Structures are given as C-alpha cells and as structure tokens.
Short mmCIF file of C-alpha atoms in Angstrom, two decimals:
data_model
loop_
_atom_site.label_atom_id
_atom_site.label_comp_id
_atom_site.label_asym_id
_atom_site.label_seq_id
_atom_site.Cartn_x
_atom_site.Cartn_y
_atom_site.Cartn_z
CA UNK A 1 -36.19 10.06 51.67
CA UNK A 2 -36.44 8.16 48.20
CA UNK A 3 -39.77 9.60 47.77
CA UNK A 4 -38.29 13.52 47.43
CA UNK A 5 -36.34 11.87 44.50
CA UNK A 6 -39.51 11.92 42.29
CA UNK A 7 -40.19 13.49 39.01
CA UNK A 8 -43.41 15.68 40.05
CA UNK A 9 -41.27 16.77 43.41
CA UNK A 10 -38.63 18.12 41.08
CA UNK A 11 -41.79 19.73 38.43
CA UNK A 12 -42.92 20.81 41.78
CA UNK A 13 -40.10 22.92 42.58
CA UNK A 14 -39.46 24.59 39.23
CA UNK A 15 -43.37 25.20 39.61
CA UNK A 16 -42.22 27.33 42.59
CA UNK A 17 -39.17 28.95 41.75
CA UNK A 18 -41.14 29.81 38.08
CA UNK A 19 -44.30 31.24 39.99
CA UNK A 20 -41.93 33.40 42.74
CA UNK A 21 -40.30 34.98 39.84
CA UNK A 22 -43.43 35.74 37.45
CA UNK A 23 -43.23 39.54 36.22
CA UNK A 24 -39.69 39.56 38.28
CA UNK A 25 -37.46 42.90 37.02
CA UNK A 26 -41.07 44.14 35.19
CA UNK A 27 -40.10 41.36 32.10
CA UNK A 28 -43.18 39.61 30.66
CA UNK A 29 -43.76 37.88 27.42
CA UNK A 30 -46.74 40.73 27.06
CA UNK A 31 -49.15 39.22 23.99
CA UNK A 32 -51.67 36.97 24.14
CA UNK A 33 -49.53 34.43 22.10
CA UNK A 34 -47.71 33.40 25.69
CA UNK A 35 -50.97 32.79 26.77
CA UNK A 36 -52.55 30.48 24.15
CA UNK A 37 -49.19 28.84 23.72
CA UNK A 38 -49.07 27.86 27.51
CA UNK A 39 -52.33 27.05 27.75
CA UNK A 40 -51.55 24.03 24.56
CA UNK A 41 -48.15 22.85 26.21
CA UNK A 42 -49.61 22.43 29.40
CA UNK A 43 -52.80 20.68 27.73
CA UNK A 44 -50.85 18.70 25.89
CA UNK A 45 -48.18 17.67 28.45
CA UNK A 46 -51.26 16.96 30.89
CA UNK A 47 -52.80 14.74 27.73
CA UNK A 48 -48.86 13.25 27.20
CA UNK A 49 -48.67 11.89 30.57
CA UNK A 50 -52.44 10.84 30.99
CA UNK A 51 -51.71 8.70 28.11
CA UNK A 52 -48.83 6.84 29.29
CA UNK A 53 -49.87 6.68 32.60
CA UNK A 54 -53.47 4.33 30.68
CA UNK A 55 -51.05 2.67 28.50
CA UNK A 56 -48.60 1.45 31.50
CA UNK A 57 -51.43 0.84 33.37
CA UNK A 58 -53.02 -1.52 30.63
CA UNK A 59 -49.54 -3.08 30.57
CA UNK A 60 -49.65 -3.63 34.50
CA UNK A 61 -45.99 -2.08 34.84
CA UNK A 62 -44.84 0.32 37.59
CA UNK A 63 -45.32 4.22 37.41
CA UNK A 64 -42.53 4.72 39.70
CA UNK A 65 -39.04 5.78 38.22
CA UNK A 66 -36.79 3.78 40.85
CA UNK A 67 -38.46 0.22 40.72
CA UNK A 68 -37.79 -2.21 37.84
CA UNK A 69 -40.81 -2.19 35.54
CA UNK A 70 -42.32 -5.47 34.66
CA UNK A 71 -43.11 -5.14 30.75
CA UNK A 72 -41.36 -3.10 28.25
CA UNK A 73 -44.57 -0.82 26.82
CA UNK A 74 -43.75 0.44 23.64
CA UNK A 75 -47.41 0.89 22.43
CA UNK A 76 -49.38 3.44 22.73
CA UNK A 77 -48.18 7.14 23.12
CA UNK A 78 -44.66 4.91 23.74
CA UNK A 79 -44.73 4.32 20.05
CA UNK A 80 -44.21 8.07 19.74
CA UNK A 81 -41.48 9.13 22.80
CA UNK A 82 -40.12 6.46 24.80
CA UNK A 83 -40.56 9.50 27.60
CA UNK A 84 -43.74 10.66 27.48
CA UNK A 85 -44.48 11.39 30.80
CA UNK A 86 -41.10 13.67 31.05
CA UNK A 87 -42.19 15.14 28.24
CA UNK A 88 -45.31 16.33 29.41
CA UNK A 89 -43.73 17.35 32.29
CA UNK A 90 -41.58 19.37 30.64
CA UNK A 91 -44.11 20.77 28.63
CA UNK A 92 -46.22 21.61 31.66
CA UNK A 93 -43.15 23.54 32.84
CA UNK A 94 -42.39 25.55 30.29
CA UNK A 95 -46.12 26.46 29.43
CA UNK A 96 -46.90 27.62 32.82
CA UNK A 97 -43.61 29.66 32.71
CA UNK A 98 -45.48 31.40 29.71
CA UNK A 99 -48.49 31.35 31.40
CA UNK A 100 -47.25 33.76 34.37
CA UNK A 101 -44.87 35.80 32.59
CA UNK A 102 -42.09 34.04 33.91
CA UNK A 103 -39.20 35.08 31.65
CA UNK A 104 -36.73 34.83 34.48
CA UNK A 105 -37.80 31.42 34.84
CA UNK A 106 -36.79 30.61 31.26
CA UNK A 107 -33.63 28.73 32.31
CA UNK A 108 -35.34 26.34 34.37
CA UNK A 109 -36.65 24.16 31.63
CA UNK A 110 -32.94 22.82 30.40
CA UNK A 111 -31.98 22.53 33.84
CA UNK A 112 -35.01 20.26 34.61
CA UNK A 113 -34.77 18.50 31.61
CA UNK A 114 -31.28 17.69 32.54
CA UNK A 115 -31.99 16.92 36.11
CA UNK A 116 -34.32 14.25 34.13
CA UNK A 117 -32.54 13.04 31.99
CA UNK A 118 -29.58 12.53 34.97
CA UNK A 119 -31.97 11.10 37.78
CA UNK A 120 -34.36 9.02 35.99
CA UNK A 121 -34.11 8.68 32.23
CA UNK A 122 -30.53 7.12 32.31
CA UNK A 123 -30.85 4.96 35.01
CA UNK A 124 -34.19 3.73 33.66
CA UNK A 125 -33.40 3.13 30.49
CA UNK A 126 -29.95 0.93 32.34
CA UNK A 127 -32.59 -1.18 33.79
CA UNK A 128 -34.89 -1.47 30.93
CA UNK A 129 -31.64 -2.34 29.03
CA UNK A 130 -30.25 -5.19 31.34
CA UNK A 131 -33.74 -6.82 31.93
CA UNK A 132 -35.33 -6.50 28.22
CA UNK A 133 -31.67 -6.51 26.50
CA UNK A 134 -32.75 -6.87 22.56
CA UNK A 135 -36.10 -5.67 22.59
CA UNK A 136 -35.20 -2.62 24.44
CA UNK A 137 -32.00 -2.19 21.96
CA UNK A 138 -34.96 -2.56 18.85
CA UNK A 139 -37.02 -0.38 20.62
CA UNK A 140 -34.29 2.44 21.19
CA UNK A 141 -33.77 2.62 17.98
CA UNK A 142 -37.49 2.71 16.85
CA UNK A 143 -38.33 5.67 19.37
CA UNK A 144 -36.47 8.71 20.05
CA UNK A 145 -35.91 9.53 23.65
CA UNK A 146 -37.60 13.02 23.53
CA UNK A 147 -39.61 13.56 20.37
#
C-alpha cells in the first residue's frame, strides 16, 4: 500500500476534491486575472518539476520520496528550492483551483502543503541528513526549503 503514500496520489486527490467543488455555493474568482494567473502557476509548477525531475535524473538519484537517494543534487533548479518538485506541485494545485473557480477549494493548498511537508519533506530531508551529514547541513543553509 506504500505506493498510495505518494506525492501525485495526494495532488491527485486535492485535484478531486478542488474540481467537485468548482463554482460550489455560486462563488467564483469571476475576472480573467484567475485565469491567466492559473494558467502561469500551473506552467510553472509543470516547468518546476520537469526540471528537477532532468536534474535528478542527470544525477542518477531516485525520484521516489521513500527510498534513500544516492547523490545529494543541489544543482540545477536545486540551487533555487531544495523542493522543487513540491513546489510545483503546489503550484499546480493552487492554479487549477483558480482555474475552475474553486474558491471553496482555497483551503486545500495549506493543508497539502502540510501533508508535504509531514509525509515526505521531513523524513527526506532526515535521510538526506544522516547519509550526506555536512554537505546536506551546507546545503540547508544555502537553499531555502520552499522558495
């Protein structure tokens, strides 16, 4: 059951819950301004993550959040958000919520951030931190988390 416990299977259920409630209680962001700003976070959270998933590749290092990874990439995009794939999912999140006029959706975007930052980010960077010890310390303090 490990494989439910995946980042884009939690993005995948906010997707849901966001697009059931689209235009719920007649509440819409209205202008065109939702819109265009959607359409740039989820371009740019779909750019964030193709980015890191090149760069990790490059690095030969695993993709998935529960294995060990086998190099410490902090080049690339990872020079900018030690996260970036989160990030974009994030990003994709919250600019389809604009997208489909999701405002009762709005709420979802902490709690998936927090779900995560709980699940994967923490335990990730425990790993990272007991296998790479002072380069991931240097790193951590060269790269914010988020942005």
């Amino acid at each position: 059951m490990k494989w439910i416990d995946l980042p884009p299977v939690w993005l995948a259920a906010c997707l849901v819950i966001a697009w059931m409630s689209r235009g719920a209680f007649g509440l819409g962001f209205g202008p065109v301004w939702a819109d265009l700003l959607g359409g740039l976070l989820v371009g740019g959270g779909l750019v964030l993550m193709a980015l890191a998933v090149m760069e990790m590749h490059r690095h030969r290092t695993t993709l998935i959040p529960h294995k060990d990874a086998d190099r410490l990439v902090t080049s690339g995009i990872f020079k900018r958000t030690r996260n970036p794939i989160y990030l974009g999912d994030s990003m994709v999140l919250a600019g389809l919520i604009l997208t489909w006029d999701a405002v009762v959706a709005l709420p979802l975007i902490p709690i998936f951030v927090w779900v995560l930052e709980k699940r994967f980010i923490e335990p990730e960077e425990g790993r990272l931190r007991r296998k790479f010890v002072a380069d991931f310390i240097r790193y951590t303090q060269q790269t914010r988390r988020w942005l």
